[in-house]
Each structure stands twice: as C-alpha cells, then as structure tokens.
Amino acid sequence: DMLCRGGDLVGPAKGYWRVSESSTTFFKCPNTSACLGADGIKDQFDREGVCASGYKGNACSICGTDMSRNSDFECNSCPNLFWNTVQLIAIFLVGVLIVAAFVKSTIADALEEQKLYSVYIKILANYFQMVGIMATLNLNWPSGAKEYLAVHSQVLSTSEQIISFDCILQAIFPSTRLFTLK
C-alpha cells in the first residue's frame, strides 16, 4: 500500500491515497484505477498520491468538472445537456404514470379480493428495491452473493447509464459544489 524510494520519500502505491505527506495511514481508493499513487506523474514523486484525469479529492473519489460518477466510483463525461434533460423529464413522467397506475389499482382492489397478478407485481417491486439496497451496502458478502448482486446492480443501475442527474445540476448551479451519495 506504499512506496518507499529511500530516505523520507514515502508515498502511496497505485490504488492507494493518503491525507497528507506526514500521515502514516494509507487508504485504499474505492476506484483503484483513479488513484495513480506517488509515481502517477512521470519523473515526479508525489507523497500524497496523484489522481487520474477527471478525478480529484479524498481518495480520488470526486469527479472533475463536466464529469458524472456512477455507482462504481467511476467518472464519465457528461452527456449532451439537452438530451440528458429530455430523458430525465421522460423518465420522471413514466415514473409518475407507473405510480398513478399502482395507486389506481390499489384503490380499485381495496374492496374486492385482490387479483393474484397485482400481488406478484408488488412482491417483485419490493424484491428489486431490497436487492438495490443490498447491492449498495459495502459489506463483505460471500463470493456467490457478490456475483448475484453484481448482476442485479448492472440491471438496477441502468438509469445512471441513461441519464446523469449530476450533470444537469452542474449546468444549473455551476458555481455550487455538489455532493452526492450513490
């Protein structure tokens, strides 16, 4: 987790970061490819570590300007603002329609015996919510569970690949530092 070049030349290895050059604690970066280590810049030794292009901040976990972070702590370039906004509005409207349909179905079925398909839809929606929450928890899952959650998190993170809410906020509030938890 550290590199030593002799004397007081000590810095983080690739994939690690530290708070200051006097710190003796090295942290593993959430996205190890974002932390280039002390040897990140050719012919220079940075004792705190260097972030890859497009990354900055503690453990290189903050995306630079015109960049958006996905759930894997990777930074990607912002998509076209117009199409990004159109897609966000469309997804919002589809979400409102789905919620309205669920509410209408629930009210219509309140006095009747529930149809089996509506129960299955609610169970399925609950299942996807729980798997989505479990996939975001940074726990030491067994390997089988990790593979299972990885497959489901790819499906559940589709919205991050379609739209970038971070980029829309950066365009609306350019001088404000945004903080998001994903």
Short mmCIF file of C-alpha atoms in Angstrom, two decimals:
data_model
loop_
_atom_site.label_atom_id
_atom_site.label_comp_id
_atom_site.label_asym_id
_atom_site.label_seq_id
_atom_site.Cartn_x
_atom_site.Cartn_y
_atom_site.Cartn_z
CA ASP A 1 0.00 0.00 0.00
CA MET A 2 3.02 2.32 0.00
CA LEU A 3 6.16 3.07 -1.99
CA CYS A 4 9.50 3.87 -0.42
CA ARG A 5 12.23 5.48 -2.53
CA GLY A 6 14.68 5.79 0.34
CA GLY A 7 15.08 8.44 2.99
CA ASP A 8 11.87 10.34 3.55
CA LEU A 9 10.46 9.61 0.08
CA VAL A 10 7.40 7.61 1.08
CA GLY A 11 4.12 7.75 -0.82
CA PRO A 12 1.07 5.68 -1.69
CA ALA A 13 1.24 2.80 -4.17
CA LYS A 14 -1.10 2.64 -7.16
CA GLY A 15 -4.67 2.27 -5.91
CA TYR A 16 -3.97 3.99 -2.56
CA TRP A 17 -4.14 7.53 -1.20
CA ARG A 18 -3.23 9.39 1.97
CA VAL A 19 -4.39 12.62 3.58
CA SER A 20 -1.04 14.39 3.78
CA GLU A 21 2.63 13.61 3.35
CA SER A 22 3.05 13.41 7.13
CA SER A 23 0.26 10.83 7.52
CA THR A 24 1.29 7.23 8.13
CA THR A 25 -2.10 5.81 7.15
CA PHE A 26 -2.74 4.78 3.55
CA PHE A 27 -6.32 4.32 2.33
CA LYS A 28 -7.41 2.01 -0.46
CA CYS A 29 -9.30 4.01 -3.08
CA PRO A 30 -12.88 2.95 -3.88
CA ASN A 31 -11.93 3.01 -7.57
CA THR A 32 -8.33 1.80 -7.55
CA SER A 33 -7.73 2.89 -11.16
CA ALA A 34 -8.45 6.52 -10.16
CA CYS A 35 -5.52 6.62 -7.69
CA LEU A 36 -2.25 6.59 -9.61
CA GLY A 37 -0.06 6.58 -6.49
CA ALA A 38 3.10 8.55 -5.80
CA ASP A 39 4.57 7.68 -9.22
CA GLY A 40 1.46 8.91 -11.09
CA ILE A 41 3.28 11.71 -12.90
CA LYS A 42 6.31 10.76 -14.98
CA ASP A 43 9.64 11.74 -13.37
CA GLN A 44 7.88 13.11 -10.25
CA PHE A 45 7.21 11.63 -6.84
CA ASP A 46 4.06 12.95 -5.13
CA ARG A 47 3.98 11.93 -1.45
CA GLU A 48 0.18 12.23 -1.17
CA GLY A 49 -0.57 10.47 -4.45
CA VAL A 50 -1.90 11.61 -7.81
CA CYS A 51 -5.44 11.22 -9.14
CA ALA A 52 -6.13 10.13 -12.71
CA SER A 53 -7.52 12.67 -15.16
CA GLY A 54 -11.14 13.55 -14.31
CA TYR A 55 -10.76 12.61 -10.63
CA LYS A 56 -9.89 14.70 -7.57
CA GLY A 57 -10.39 14.97 -3.81
CA ASN A 58 -10.09 12.47 -1.00
CA ALA A 59 -9.21 9.01 -2.31
CA CYS A 60 -9.75 10.43 -5.81
CA SER A 61 -13.48 9.82 -5.33
CA ILE A 62 -14.77 13.19 -6.59
CA CYS A 63 -15.37 13.73 -10.29
CA GLY A 64 -13.99 16.79 -12.03
CA THR A 65 -15.98 19.44 -13.89
CA ASP A 66 -18.31 18.14 -16.62
CA MET A 67 -17.97 14.62 -15.22
CA SER A 68 -20.51 12.36 -13.52
CA ARG A 69 -19.88 9.50 -11.10
CA ASN A 70 -21.60 6.14 -11.40
CA SER A 71 -22.19 3.60 -8.65
CA ASP A 72 -18.75 2.03 -9.19
CA PHE A 73 -16.96 5.32 -8.33
CA GLU A 74 -16.04 5.76 -11.98
CA CYS A 75 -16.22 9.21 -13.57
CA ASN A 76 -17.66 9.57 -17.06
CA SER A 77 -18.04 12.60 -19.31
CA CYS A 78 -21.41 14.34 -19.11
CA PRO A 79 -23.81 13.59 -21.96
CA ASN A 80 -25.37 16.32 -24.10
CA LEU A 81 -27.34 18.60 -21.72
CA PHE A 82 -30.43 18.90 -23.94
CA TRP A 83 -30.90 15.13 -24.45
CA ASN A 84 -29.98 14.44 -20.83
CA THR A 85 -32.74 16.82 -19.68
CA VAL A 86 -35.29 15.38 -22.14
CA GLN A 87 -34.53 11.86 -20.92
CA LEU A 88 -34.82 12.92 -17.27
CA ILE A 89 -38.23 14.51 -17.89
CA ALA A 90 -39.42 11.45 -19.84
CA ILE A 91 -38.30 9.06 -17.11
CA PHE A 92 -39.96 11.25 -14.48
CA LEU A 93 -43.25 11.23 -16.41
CA VAL A 94 -43.12 7.45 -16.88
CA GLY A 95 -42.47 7.10 -13.14
CA VAL A 96 -45.48 9.29 -12.33
CA LEU A 97 -47.66 7.17 -14.65
CA ILE A 98 -46.47 3.94 -13.02
CA VAL A 99 -47.14 5.29 -9.51
CA ALA A 100 -50.58 6.51 -10.63
CA ALA A 101 -51.37 3.06 -12.06
CA PHE A 102 -50.28 1.40 -8.77
CA VAL A 103 -52.45 3.82 -6.75
CA LYS A 104 -55.45 3.32 -9.05
CA SER A 105 -55.03 -0.46 -8.89
CA THR A 106 -54.75 -0.41 -5.10
CA ILE A 107 -57.84 1.78 -4.69
CA ALA A 108 -59.87 -0.31 -7.16
CA ASP A 109 -58.85 -3.54 -5.41
CA ALA A 110 -59.41 -2.21 -1.88
CA LEU A 111 -62.96 -3.51 -1.59
CA GLU A 112 -62.52 -6.60 -3.73
CA GLU A 113 -60.49 -9.72 -3.33
CA GLN A 114 -57.06 -8.93 -4.75
CA LYS A 115 -56.12 -10.34 -8.09
CA LEU A 116 -53.07 -12.53 -7.92
CA TYR A 117 -51.08 -10.57 -10.54
CA SER A 118 -51.23 -7.34 -8.51
CA VAL A 119 -49.77 -9.16 -5.50
CA TYR A 120 -46.97 -10.54 -7.71
CA ILE A 121 -46.18 -7.07 -9.07
CA LYS A 122 -45.91 -5.66 -5.54
CA ILE A 123 -43.67 -8.54 -4.42
CA LEU A 124 -41.45 -8.05 -7.49
CA ALA A 125 -41.18 -4.29 -6.89
CA ASN A 126 -40.25 -4.94 -3.25
CA TYR A 127 -37.67 -7.53 -4.33
CA PHE A 128 -35.92 -5.09 -6.70
CA GLN A 129 -35.89 -2.39 -4.01
CA MET A 130 -34.29 -4.73 -1.46
CA VAL A 131 -31.70 -6.08 -3.91
CA GLY A 132 -30.86 -2.50 -4.92
CA ILE A 133 -30.29 -1.53 -1.29
CA MET A 134 -28.22 -4.66 -0.58
CA ALA A 135 -26.04 -4.04 -3.66
CA THR A 136 -25.09 -0.56 -2.40
CA LEU A 137 -24.01 -1.77 1.05
CA ASN A 138 -20.26 -2.12 1.33
CA LEU A 139 -20.29 -5.44 3.18
CA ASN A 140 -18.05 -8.48 2.97
CA TRP A 141 -20.54 -10.68 1.10
CA PRO A 142 -19.71 -14.32 0.24
CA SER A 143 -18.50 -14.73 -3.35
CA GLY A 144 -21.79 -16.19 -4.59
CA ALA A 145 -23.76 -13.30 -3.12
CA LYS A 146 -21.30 -10.79 -4.64
CA GLU A 147 -21.80 -12.28 -8.11
CA TYR A 148 -25.58 -12.30 -7.66
CA LEU A 149 -25.65 -8.67 -6.52
CA ALA A 150 -23.24 -7.61 -9.29
CA VAL A 151 -25.60 -8.96 -11.96
CA HIS A 152 -28.60 -7.26 -10.39
CA SER A 153 -26.79 -3.98 -9.79
CA GLN A 154 -25.98 -3.78 -13.52
CA VAL A 155 -29.71 -4.00 -14.28
CA LEU A 156 -30.66 -1.61 -11.49
CA SER A 157 -28.02 0.99 -12.43
CA THR A 158 -29.38 1.37 -15.96
CA SER A 159 -30.74 4.81 -15.06
CA GLU A 160 -27.19 6.00 -14.36
CA GLN A 161 -26.19 4.93 -17.86
CA ILE A 162 -29.18 6.64 -19.48
CA ILE A 163 -29.21 9.99 -17.66
CA SER A 164 -26.86 11.94 -15.46
CA PHE A 165 -28.61 13.98 -12.80
CA ASP A 166 -25.20 15.25 -11.58
CA CYS A 167 -24.51 16.87 -14.95
CA ILE A 168 -27.89 18.62 -15.01
CA LEU A 169 -27.24 20.05 -11.53
CA GLN A 170 -23.74 21.19 -12.58
CA ALA A 171 -25.27 23.04 -15.54
CA ILE A 172 -27.96 24.71 -13.40
CA PHE A 173 -25.68 25.58 -10.46
CA PRO A 174 -22.17 25.89 -11.97
CA SER A 175 -20.56 27.65 -9.00
CA THR A 176 -22.04 25.34 -6.36
CA ARG A 177 -20.06 22.33 -5.20
CA LEU A 178 -22.33 19.34 -5.44
CA PHE A 179 -22.20 16.43 -3.04
CA THR A 180 -23.96 13.21 -3.90
CA LEU A 181 -24.13 9.84 -2.27
CA LYS A 182 -24.64 6.86 -4.55
#
